[in-house]
CSV table of C-alpha atoms in Angstrom, one decimal:
chain,number,residue,atom,x,y,z
A,21,UNK,CA,135.5,60.5,78.7
A,22,UNK,CA,132.4,58.2,78.6
A,23,UNK,CA,130.8,57.7,75.2
A,24,UNK,CA,127.6,59.7,74.5
A,25,UNK,CA,124.4,57.8,74.2
A,26,UNK,CA,123.3,57.3,70.6
A,27,UNK,CA,121.6,60.4,69.2
A,28,UNK,CA,122.7,62.6,72.2
A,29,UNK,CA,124.4,65.9,71.6
A,30,UNK,CA,128.1,66.0,72.5
A,31,UNK,CA,128.7,68.0,75.6
A,32,UNK,CA,132.4,68.3,76.4
A,33,UNK,CA,133.4,68.1,80.0
A,34,UNK,CA,135.6,70.7,81.8
A,35,UNK,CA,138.8,68.8,81.3
A,36,UNK,CA,138.1,68.3,77.6
A,37,UNK,CA,137.4,72.0,77.2
A,38,UNK,CA,140.6,72.9,79.1
A,39,UNK,CA,142.6,70.7,76.7
A,40,UNK,CA,140.9,72.1,73.6
A,41,UNK,CA,141.6,75.7,74.7
A,42,UNK,CA,145.2,74.9,75.4
A,43,UNK,CA,145.6,73.2,72.0
A,44,UNK,CA,143.7,75.7,69.9
A,45,UNK,CA,144.5,79.0,71.6
A,46,UNK,CA,147.7,78.3,73.6
A,47,UNK,CA,149.1,80.6,76.3
A,48,UNK,CA,147.8,84.1,76.4
A,49,UNK,CA,149.8,87.3,77.3
A,50,UNK,CA,147.3,88.4,80.0
A,51,UNK,CA,143.8,88.6,81.4
A,52,UNK,CA,142.7,91.3,79.0
A,53,UNK,CA,143.6,89.2,76.0
A,54,UNK,CA,141.4,86.4,77.4
A,55,UNK,CA,138.6,88.8,77.8
A,56,UNK,CA,139.1,90.0,74.2
A,57,UNK,CA,138.8,86.4,72.9
A,58,UNK,CA,135.6,86.0,75.0
A,59,UNK,CA,134.2,88.9,73.0
A,60,UNK,CA,135.4,87.5,69.7
A,61,UNK,CA,133.7,84.2,70.5
A,62,UNK,CA,130.3,85.9,70.8
A,63,UNK,CA,130.3,88.7,68.2
A,64,UNK,CA,129.6,88.0,64.5
A,65,UNK,CA,132.5,90.4,63.7
A,66,UNK,CA,134.9,92.1,66.0
A,67,UNK,CA,135.9,95.7,65.3
A,68,UNK,CA,138.1,97.9,67.5
A,69,UNK,CA,135.0,99.9,68.5
A,70,UNK,CA,133.4,96.8,69.9
A,71,UNK,CA,136.4,96.0,72.0
A,72,UNK,CA,136.4,99.6,73.2
A,73,UNK,CA,132.8,99.3,74.2
A,74,UNK,CA,133.4,96.1,76.2
A,75,UNK,CA,137.0,96.5,77.4
A,76,UNK,CA,137.4,100.2,77.7
A,77,UNK,CA,139.6,102.7,75.8
A,78,UNK,CA,142.8,101.8,77.5
A,79,UNK,CA,143.2,98.3,76.1
A,80,UNK,CA,141.2,98.2,72.9
A,81,UNK,CA,143.7,99.4,70.3
A,82,UNK,CA,146.6,97.2,71.6
A,83,UNK,CA,144.5,94.1,72.0
A,84,UNK,CA,142.8,94.6,68.5
A,85,UNK,CA,146.3,94.7,67.0
A,86,UNK,CA,147.2,91.5,68.8
A,87,UNK,CA,144.1,89.7,67.7
A,88,UNK,CA,144.6,90.5,64.0
A,89,UNK,CA,147.9,88.6,64.0
A,90,UNK,CA,146.6,85.4,65.6
A,91,UNK,CA,146.6,82.3,63.2
A,92,UNK,CA,143.0,81.4,64.0
A,93,UNK,CA,141.6,84.9,63.3
A,94,UNK,CA,140.6,85.9,59.8
A,95,UNK,CA,141.0,89.6,58.9
A,96,UNK,CA,138.3,90.7,56.5
A,97,UNK,CA,137.0,94.1,55.3
A,98,UNK,CA,134.2,93.7,57.9
A,99,UNK,CA,136.6,93.1,60.8
A,100,UNK,CA,137.9,90.1,62.6
A,101,UNK,CA,136.3,86.6,62.4
A,102,UNK,CA,137.6,83.6,64.5
A,103,UNK,CA,137.8,80.1,63.1
A,104,UNK,CA,134.5,78.3,63.9
A,105,UNK,CA,136.2,75.6,66.1
A,106,UNK,CA,137.9,78.3,68.1
A,107,UNK,CA,134.7,80.3,68.5
A,108,UNK,CA,132.7,77.3,69.7
A,109,UNK,CA,135.4,76.1,72.1
A,110,UNK,CA,135.9,79.5,73.7
A,111,UNK,CA,132.2,80.0,74.1
A,112,UNK,CA,131.6,76.6,75.6
A,113,UNK,CA,134.6,77.0,77.9
A,114,UNK,CA,133.5,80.3,79.3
A,115,UNK,CA,129.9,79.1,79.8
A,116,UNK,CA,131.2,76.0,81.7
A,117,UNK,CA,133.9,77.9,83.7
A,118,UNK,CA,132.0,81.1,84.6
A,119,UNK,CA,128.3,81.2,83.6
A,120,UNK,CA,127.8,84.7,85.1
A,121,UNK,CA,130.6,86.1,83.1
A,122,UNK,CA,129.3,84.3,80.0
A,123,UNK,CA,126.1,86.2,80.4
A,124,UNK,CA,127.9,89.4,81.1
A,125,UNK,CA,129.9,89.2,77.9
A,126,UNK,CA,126.8,88.5,75.8
A,127,UNK,CA,125.0,91.4,77.4
A,128,UNK,CA,127.8,93.8,76.7
A,129,UNK,CA,128.1,92.6,73.1
A,130,UNK,CA,124.3,92.9,72.7
A,131,UNK,CA,124.3,96.5,74.0
A,132,UNK,CA,127.3,97.4,71.8
A,133,UNK,CA,125.4,96.0,68.8
A,134,UNK,CA,122.4,98.1,69.7
A,135,UNK,CA,124.5,101.3,69.8
A,136,UNK,CA,126.0,100.3,66.4
A,137,UNK,CA,122.5,100.0,65.0
A,138,UNK,CA,121.5,103.4,66.4
A,139,UNK,CA,124.7,105.0,65.0
A,140,UNK,CA,124.5,103.4,61.5
A,141,UNK,CA,123.2,105.1,58.4
A,142,UNK,CA,119.7,104.2,57.2
A,143,UNK,CA,121.1,101.9,54.6
A,144,UNK,CA,123.5,100.1,56.9
A,145,UNK,CA,121.2,99.7,59.9
A,146,UNK,CA,119.8,96.3,58.7
A,147,UNK,CA,123.4,94.9,58.4
A,148,UNK,CA,124.1,96.0,62.0
A,149,UNK,CA,120.8,94.3,63.1
A,150,UNK,CA,121.9,91.1,61.4
A,151,UNK,CA,125.2,91.2,63.4
A,152,UNK,CA,123.1,91.6,66.6
A,153,UNK,CA,120.9,88.6,65.6
A,154,UNK,CA,124.1,86.4,65.4
A,155,UNK,CA,124.0,86.2,69.2
A,156,UNK,CA,120.8,84.2,68.9
A,157,UNK,CA,121.7,81.8,66.1
A,158,UNK,CA,121.4,78.7,68.3
A,159,UNK,CA,118.3,79.6,70.3
A,160,UNK,CA,115.7,78.5,67.7
A,161,UNK,CA,116.7,75.0,66.8
A,162,UNK,CA,117.3,73.6,63.3
A,163,UNK,CA,114.2,75.1,61.7
A,164,UNK,CA,114.4,78.6,63.1
A,165,UNK,CA,113.0,81.1,60.5
A,166,UNK,CA,115.8,83.7,60.9
A,167,UNK,CA,119.2,83.8,59.2
A,168,UNK,CA,121.8,86.3,60.2
A,169,UNK,CA,123.8,86.1,56.9
A,170,UNK,CA,123.9,89.0,54.4
A,171,UNK,CA,122.1,88.9,51.0
A,172,UNK,CA,124.1,91.1,48.6
A,173,UNK,CA,121.8,90.1,45.6
A,174,UNK,CA,118.9,92.0,47.2
A,175,UNK,CA,118.4,95.7,47.8
A,176,UNK,CA,116.3,97.4,50.5
A,177,UNK,CA,115.2,100.8,49.0
A,178,UNK,CA,112.7,103.6,49.7
A,179,UNK,CA,109.4,103.7,47.9
A,180,UNK,CA,109.5,105.3,44.4
A,181,UNK,CA,106.3,106.9,42.9
A,182,UNK,CA,106.5,104.5,40.0
A,183,UNK,CA,106.4,101.5,42.4
A,184,UNK,CA,102.9,102.2,43.7
A,185,UNK,CA,100.7,100.5,41.0
A,186,UNK,CA,102.9,97.4,41.2
A,187,UNK,CA,102.8,97.2,45.0
A,188,UNK,CA,99.0,97.5,45.0
A,189,UNK,CA,98.7,94.7,42.5
A,190,UNK,CA,101.2,92.6,44.5
A,191,UNK,CA,99.1,93.1,47.6
A,192,UNK,CA,95.9,92.1,45.8
A,193,UNK,CA,97.5,89.0,44.3
A,194,UNK,CA,99.0,87.9,47.6
A,195,UNK,CA,96.5,89.0,50.3
A,196,UNK,CA,93.4,90.0,48.4
A,197,UNK,CA,91.5,93.2,47.5
A,198,UNK,CA,90.9,94.5,51.0
A,199,UNK,CA,94.6,94.4,51.8
A,200,UNK,CA,95.4,96.1,48.5
A,201,UNK,CA,92.9,98.9,49.4
A,202,UNK,CA,94.8,99.4,52.7
A,203,UNK,CA,98.1,99.5,50.8
A,204,UNK,CA,96.6,102.1,48.4
A,205,UNK,CA,95.6,104.2,51.4
A,206,UNK,CA,98.9,104.1,53.2
A,207,UNK,CA,101.2,104.8,50.2
A,208,UNK,CA,99.4,108.1,50.0
A,209,UNK,CA,99.1,108.7,53.8
A,210,UNK,CA,102.7,107.6,54.8
A,211,UNK,CA,104.8,106.9,51.7
A,212,UNK,CA,108.0,107.2,53.9
A,213,UNK,CA,106.8,104.1,55.9
A,214,UNK,CA,107.4,101.8,52.9
A,215,UNK,CA,110.5,99.9,52.0
A,216,UNK,CA,110.7,98.1,48.6
A,217,UNK,CA,113.0,95.2,47.9
A,218,UNK,CA,114.6,94.6,44.4
A,219,UNK,CA,117.1,92.3,42.9
A,220,UNK,CA,120.5,93.9,42.6
A,221,UNK,CA,120.7,95.9,39.4
A,222,UNK,CA,116.9,95.8,38.8
A,223,UNK,CA,114.2,98.5,39.3
A,224,UNK,CA,111.4,95.9,39.6
A,225,UNK,CA,110.0,95.4,43.1
A,226,UNK,CA,110.0,91.8,44.4
A,227,UNK,CA,108.5,92.4,47.8
A,228,UNK,CA,107.7,95.3,50.2
A,229,UNK,CA,107.0,96.2,53.8
A,230,UNK,CA,105.7,99.2,55.7
A,231,UNK,CA,106.2,100.3,59.3
A,232,UNK,CA,103.6,102.9,60.1
A,233,UNK,CA,104.1,105.6,62.8
A,234,UNK,CA,100.8,106.7,64.3
A,235,UNK,CA,100.0,109.1,67.1
A,236,UNK,CA,96.3,109.9,66.6
A,237,UNK,CA,93.4,107.5,65.7
A,238,UNK,CA,92.0,109.3,62.7
A,239,UNK,CA,88.6,108.2,61.4
A,240,UNK,CA,89.8,107.9,57.8
A,241,UNK,CA,92.6,105.5,58.9
A,242,UNK,CA,90.2,103.3,60.8
A,243,UNK,CA,87.8,103.2,57.9
A,244,UNK,CA,90.5,102.3,55.4
A,245,UNK,CA,92.3,99.6,57.4
A,246,UNK,CA,90.6,97.2,59.8
A,247,UNK,CA,93.9,96.2,61.3
A,248,UNK,CA,94.7,99.8,62.2
A,249,UNK,CA,91.2,100.1,63.7
A,250,UNK,CA,91.8,97.0,65.8
A,251,UNK,CA,95.3,98.2,66.9
A,252,UNK,CA,93.8,101.5,68.1
A,253,UNK,CA,91.1,99.7,70.0
A,254,UNK,CA,93.9,97.7,71.8
A,255,UNK,CA,95.9,100.8,72.6
A,256,UNK,CA,92.9,102.8,73.9
A,257,UNK,CA,91.6,100.0,76.0
A,258,UNK,CA,94.9,98.7,77.5
A,259,UNK,CA,97.9,100.9,76.9
A,260,UNK,CA,96.8,104.6,76.1
A,261,UNK,CA,99.5,106.8,74.6
A,262,UNK,CA,100.9,109.7,76.7
A,263,UNK,CA,102.0,113.1,75.5
A,264,UNK,CA,104.7,112.9,72.8
A,265,UNK,CA,104.3,109.1,72.4
A,266,UNK,CA,103.4,107.2,69.3
A,267,UNK,CA,102.8,103.6,68.2
A,268,UNK,CA,104.7,101.7,65.6
A,269,UNK,CA,103.0,99.1,63.3
A,270,UNK,CA,104.8,96.8,60.9
A,271,UNK,CA,101.6,96.6,58.8
A,272,UNK,CA,102.7,94.9,55.6
A,273,UNK,CA,105.2,92.2,54.7
A,274,UNK,CA,104.2,91.1,51.2
A,275,UNK,CA,106.3,88.5,49.4
A,276,UNK,CA,104.6,86.9,46.4
A,277,UNK,CA,105.0,83.2,46.0
A,278,UNK,CA,106.0,81.8,49.4
A,279,UNK,CA,104.0,84.5,51.3
A,280,UNK,CA,105.6,85.1,54.7
A,281,UNK,CA,107.6,81.9,54.6
A,282,UNK,CA,111.2,82.3,55.9
A,283,UNK,CA,113.4,83.6,53.0
A,284,UNK,CA,116.0,86.2,52.3
A,285,UNK,CA,113.3,88.7,51.6
A,286,UNK,CA,111.5,88.0,54.9
A,287,UNK,CA,114.9,88.4,56.7
A,288,UNK,CA,115.3,91.8,55.2
A,289,UNK,CA,111.8,92.7,56.4
A,290,UNK,CA,112.6,91.4,59.9
A,291,UNK,CA,115.9,93.3,60.1
A,292,UNK,CA,114.4,96.6,58.9
A,293,UNK,CA,111.5,96.1,61.5
A,294,UNK,CA,113.9,95.4,64.4
A,295,UNK,CA,116.1,98.3,63.3
A,296,UNK,CA,113.1,100.7,63.3
A,297,UNK,CA,112.3,99.6,66.9
A,298,UNK,CA,115.9,100.1,68.0
A,299,UNK,CA,116.2,103.5,66.5
A,300,UNK,CA,112.8,105.0,67.2
A,301,UNK,CA,112.3,107.9,69.7
A,302,UNK,CA,109.1,108.2,71.6
A,303,UNK,CA,107.7,104.9,70.6
A,304,UNK,CA,105.5,103.6,73.4
A,305,UNK,CA,104.0,100.5,71.9
A,306,UNK,CA,104.7,98.4,68.8
A,307,UNK,CA,102.8,95.9,66.7
A,308,UNK,CA,103.5,93.5,63.9
A,309,UNK,CA,101.0,91.7,61.6
A,310,UNK,CA,101.2,88.2,60.1
A,311,UNK,CA,98.8,86.0,58.2
A,312,UNK,CA,100.9,82.9,58.8
A,313,UNK,CA,100.7,83.2,62.6
A,314,UNK,CA,101.4,79.6,63.3
A,315,UNK,CA,104.8,79.8,61.6
A,316,UNK,CA,105.9,83.0,63.3
A,317,UNK,CA,104.3,82.7,66.8
A,318,UNK,CA,107.3,81.1,68.4
A,319,UNK,CA,109.7,83.6,66.9
A,320,UNK,CA,107.6,86.5,68.1
A,321,UNK,CA,107.1,84.9,71.6
A,322,UNK,CA,110.9,84.7,71.9
A,323,UNK,CA,111.0,88.4,71.1
A,324,UNK,CA,108.5,89.2,73.7
A,325,UNK,CA,105.5,89.9,71.4
A,326,UNK,CA,102.4,87.9,72.4
A,327,UNK,CA,99.5,87.5,70.0
A,328,UNK,CA,96.9,90.2,70.9
A,329,UNK,CA,94.2,90.1,68.2
A,330,UNK,CA,92.9,88.4,65.0
A,331,UNK,CA,91.4,90.7,62.4
A,332,UNK,CA,89.4,89.8,59.2
A,333,UNK,CA,90.7,91.8,56.3
A,334,UNK,CA,88.2,91.0,53.6
A,335,UNK,CA,88.0,87.2,53.5
A,336,UNK,CA,91.4,86.7,55.0
A,337,UNK,CA,92.4,86.7,58.7
A,338,UNK,CA,95.5,88.6,59.9
A,339,UNK,CA,97.0,88.3,63.4
A,340,UNK,CA,98.4,91.2,65.5
A,341,UNK,CA,101.3,90.7,67.9
A,342,UNK,CA,102.5,93.5,70.1
A,343,UNK,CA,104.4,94.8,73.1
A,344,UNK,CA,104.5,97.9,75.3
A,345,UNK,CA,108.0,99.4,75.5
A,346,UNK,CA,107.1,101.2,78.7
A,347,UNK,CA,107.1,97.8,80.4
A,348,UNK,CA,110.5,96.9,79.1
A,349,UNK,CA,112.7,99.4,77.2
A,350,UNK,CA,114.6,98.5,74.1
A,351,UNK,CA,117.9,98.7,76.1
A,352,UNK,CA,116.5,96.4,78.7
A,353,UNK,CA,115.1,94.1,76.0
A,354,UNK,CA,118.5,93.6,74.2
A,355,UNK,CA,120.1,92.8,77.6
A,356,UNK,CA,117.3,90.4,78.5
A,357,UNK,CA,117.5,88.5,75.2
A,358,UNK,CA,121.3,88.1,75.5
A,359,UNK,CA,121.2,86.2,78.7
A,360,UNK,CA,121.4,82.4,78.5
A,361,UNK,CA,118.5,81.9,80.9
A,362,UNK,CA,116.0,84.7,81.6
A,363,UNK,CA,112.6,85.0,83.1
A,364,UNK,CA,109.9,86.1,80.6
A,365,UNK,CA,108.7,89.7,81.0
A,366,UNK,CA,105.0,90.5,80.6
A,367,UNK,CA,105.2,93.0,77.7
A,368,UNK,CA,101.5,93.7,77.4
A,369,UNK,CA,98.8,94.3,80.0
A,370,UNK,CA,97.0,91.0,79.3
A,371,UNK,CA,94.6,91.3,82.2
A,372,UNK,CA,93.0,94.4,80.7
A,373,UNK,CA,93.3,93.4,77.1
A,374,UNK,CA,90.6,90.8,77.4
A,375,UNK,CA,90.5,87.3,75.9
A,376,UNK,CA,92.5,86.6,72.7
A,377,UNK,CA,89.9,86.4,69.9
A,378,UNK,CA,92.2,84.1,68.0
A,379,UNK,CA,92.5,81.5,70.8
A,380,UNK,CA,91.1,78.1,69.8
A,381,UNK,CA,88.0,76.8,71.5
A,382,UNK,CA,89.0,73.6,73.3
A,383,UNK,CA,85.6,72.1,72.5
A,384,UNK,CA,86.2,72.4,68.7
A,385,UNK,CA,88.8,70.0,67.3
A,386,UNK,CA,91.6,71.7,65.4
A,387,UNK,CA,91.7,71.2,61.7
A,388,UNK,CA,94.3,68.6,60.7
A,389,UNK,CA,96.8,71.1,59.2
A,390,UNK,CA,96.7,73.3,62.3
A,391,UNK,CA,97.0,70.2,64.6
A,392,UNK,CA,100.0,69.0,62.6
A,393,UNK,CA,101.7,72.4,62.7
A,394,UNK,CA,101.1,72.4,66.5
A,395,UNK,CA,102.8,69.1,66.8
A,396,UNK,CA,105.8,70.2,64.8
A,397,UNK,CA,106.0,73.5,66.8
A,398,UNK,CA,106.0,71.5,70.0
A,399,UNK,CA,109.0,69.6,68.8
A,400,UNK,CA,110.8,72.7,67.6
A,401,UNK,CA,110.3,74.5,70.9
A,402,UNK,CA,110.9,71.5,73.1
A,403,UNK,CA,113.9,73.2,74.8
A,404,UNK,CA,112.5,76.7,74.8
A,405,UNK,CA,109.9,76.8,77.6
A,406,UNK,CA,108.5,80.2,77.0
A,407,UNK,CA,107.9,79.5,73.3
A,408,UNK,CA,106.5,76.0,74.1
A,409,UNK,CA,104.0,77.8,76.4
A,410,UNK,CA,102.4,79.5,73.4
A,411,UNK,CA,101.6,76.2,71.6
A,412,UNK,CA,98.1,75.9,70.1
A,413,UNK,CA,97.8,72.3,71.4
A,414,UNK,CA,97.8,73.5,75.0
A,415,UNK,CA,94.1,74.1,74.6
A,416,UNK,CA,93.5,70.9,72.6
A,417,UNK,CA,92.2,67.6,73.9
A,418,UNK,CA,95.8,66.4,74.5
A,419,UNK,CA,95.7,68.5,77.7
A,420,UNK,CA,93.1,67.7,80.3
A,421,UNK,CA,90.6,70.5,81.2
A,422,UNK,CA,91.7,72.4,84.2
A,423,UNK,CA,95.3,71.1,84.1
A,424,UNK,CA,97.6,72.5,86.7
A,425,UNK,CA,100.5,72.3,84.3
A,426,UNK,CA,99.3,72.2,80.6
A,427,UNK,CA,102.9,72.4,79.2
A,428,UNK,CA,103.9,69.3,81.2
A,429,UNK,CA,100.8,67.4,80.2
A,430,UNK,CA,101.4,68.3,76.5
A,431,UNK,CA,105.0,67.0,76.8
A,432,UNK,CA,103.8,63.8,78.4
A,433,UNK,CA,101.3,63.3,75.5
A,434,UNK,CA,104.0,63.8,72.9
A,435,UNK,CA,106.5,61.5,74.6
A,436,UNK,CA,103.8,58.8,75.1
A,437,UNK,CA,102.9,59.0,71.4
A,438,UNK,CA,106.6,59.0,70.4
A,439,UNK,CA,107.2,55.8,72.3
A,440,UNK,CA,104.0,54.2,70.8
A,441,UNK,CA,105.1,54.6,67.2
A,442,UNK,CA,107.8,52.0,67.6
A,443,UNK,CA,105.6,49.2,66.3
A,444,UNK,CA,107.9,48.0,63.5
A,445,UNK,CA,111.5,48.7,62.2
A,446,UNK,CA,110.3,51.8,60.3
A,447,UNK,CA,108.7,53.1,63.5
A,448,UNK,CA,111.9,52.5,65.4
A,449,UNK,CA,113.8,54.6,62.9
A,450,UNK,CA,111.1,57.3,63.0
A,451,UNK,CA,111.5,57.4,66.8
A,452,UNK,CA,115.2,57.7,66.5
A,453,UNK,CA,115.0,60.5,64.0
A,454,UNK,CA,112.6,62.6,66.1
A,455,UNK,CA,114.6,62.0,69.3
A,456,UNK,CA,117.9,62.9,67.7
A,457,UNK,CA,116.5,66.0,66.0
A,458,UNK,CA,114.3,67.5,68.7
A,459,UNK,CA,114.3,65.7,72.1
A,460,UNK,CA,118.1,65.6,72.5
A,461,UNK,CA,118.4,69.0,70.7
A,462,UNK,CA,120.8,68.5,67.7
A,463,UNK,CA,121.6,71.9,66.5
A,464,UNK,CA,121.2,71.1,62.8
A,465,UNK,CA,119.5,68.3,60.8
A,466,UNK,CA,122.9,67.3,59.3
A,467,UNK,CA,124.4,66.9,62.8
A,468,UNK,CA,121.3,64.7,63.7
A,469,UNK,CA,122.0,62.6,60.6
A,470,UNK,CA,125.6,62.2,61.6
A,471,UNK,CA,124.7,61.1,65.1
A,472,UNK,CA,122.3,58.5,63.7
A,473,UNK,CA,125.0,57.3,61.3
A,474,UNK,CA,122.8,57.5,58.2
A,475,UNK,CA,123.2,59.6,55.0
A,476,UNK,CA,121.4,62.9,55.1
A,477,UNK,CA,118.9,61.9,52.4
A,478,UNK,CA,117.9,58.8,54.3
A,479,UNK,CA,117.6,60.8,57.5
A,480,UNK,CA,115.3,63.3,55.9
A,481,UNK,CA,113.0,60.5,54.7
A,482,UNK,CA,113.0,59.0,58.2
A,483,UNK,CA,112.2,62.4,59.7
A,484,UNK,CA,109.3,63.0,57.3
A,485,UNK,CA,107.8,59.6,58.1
A,486,UNK,CA,108.4,60.2,61.8
A,487,UNK,CA,106.5,63.5,61.8
A,488,UNK,CA,103.6,61.9,60.0
A,489,UNK,CA,103.4,58.9,62.3
A,490,UNK,CA,103.6,61.1,65.4
A,491,UNK,CA,100.7,63.3,64.1
A,492,UNK,CA,98.6,60.3,63.3
A,493,UNK,CA,99.2,58.8,66.7
A,494,UNK,CA,98.4,62.0,68.6
A,495,UNK,CA,95.2,62.5,66.5
A,496,UNK,CA,94.0,59.1,67.9
A,497,UNK,CA,94.7,60.1,71.5
């Protein structure tokens, strides 16, 4: 097998995969056993119920018993977990050997996970959502803000009456008085919408969220919460509710300190939010709200939730993302997301929704922090076209006015600047770090460091310098 180019990800050829499967797995009793291993390779954990959903009742019990005695399968209280090397080899082999079947297995596992979420208790639903998210662990690159792992040191609990004063203070300290006033309104209006997070064994709230359920635009709700007023304006103008329908709004996600940065607390909020969507009945449209829109825009674009509005809440701006489930049902969505390649679905009637009030004016230069974040986001989404297509720099001066292909022009600008930073040995190292991490798509920063043959600490210094140099170069374009 020819050696890979420096910094390039290792892509095993078919003959190598065949050898690996033979050495790691060996001969199999029959075709159904191979299909079972294909399921094991995709699922976070395999239970007999999952095999039954994918393979059918006839084979599930016997094959599950066979799986649990394999030397590369770990039997845990959750279910069956394959060794990482076996999982990776089986998945790569199927994708190379039969891409259509690879997609089919992923779709079946995704649907089974959806049914598991719907059948779970309220307390267990976020855990089942995390298992579903395992299917997408490689889609976001090394800095994706989602983690599928469990967090036993945190508890997701209903709102308690004694929590209310602390939650209002938390909202004021984190998002300002106007947001605190909205929290005070909704804890009275819909206390059941709130979830409060606590350290295990402690009664003190450390973060909270709320998913509102609304079916009528009441004047008092509009007056108390400008975000809800904006959401109702969107719905009434572009996607009116029908009889028996309602909208869902993940209104608050308050985490003191690193507000809305990826963290175990934000993961709990994401899981609960996704679980609400998967389990809701009669939900026509759904929305979610972030202050840190630049950080979460790509993640939400991957989930089919475009940015629809920007709303001033006091002196702070909050951004509304949304989708219409009547254009793509939840069942269709989980199948669509599971496919290795899929065409984006228009999940909101953009033609009638009007221009995005948060879209930047190309004539006004972006502030340096927003520009720098746009450059980093372009690198992160380099191999995710539909997420790349949401980048704020597409309306910057890096893309010529009236461009026929803004995404291609932005890529050209980044690559040109990347080549131009190689003006000295440090610039060459910076170029190599960026190329290995983003352009050739290393799955983790540590794997990029290994490919470059440098210690992880050295790699991180090179990468930090590389990002800064690339931003400076692009600012001069």
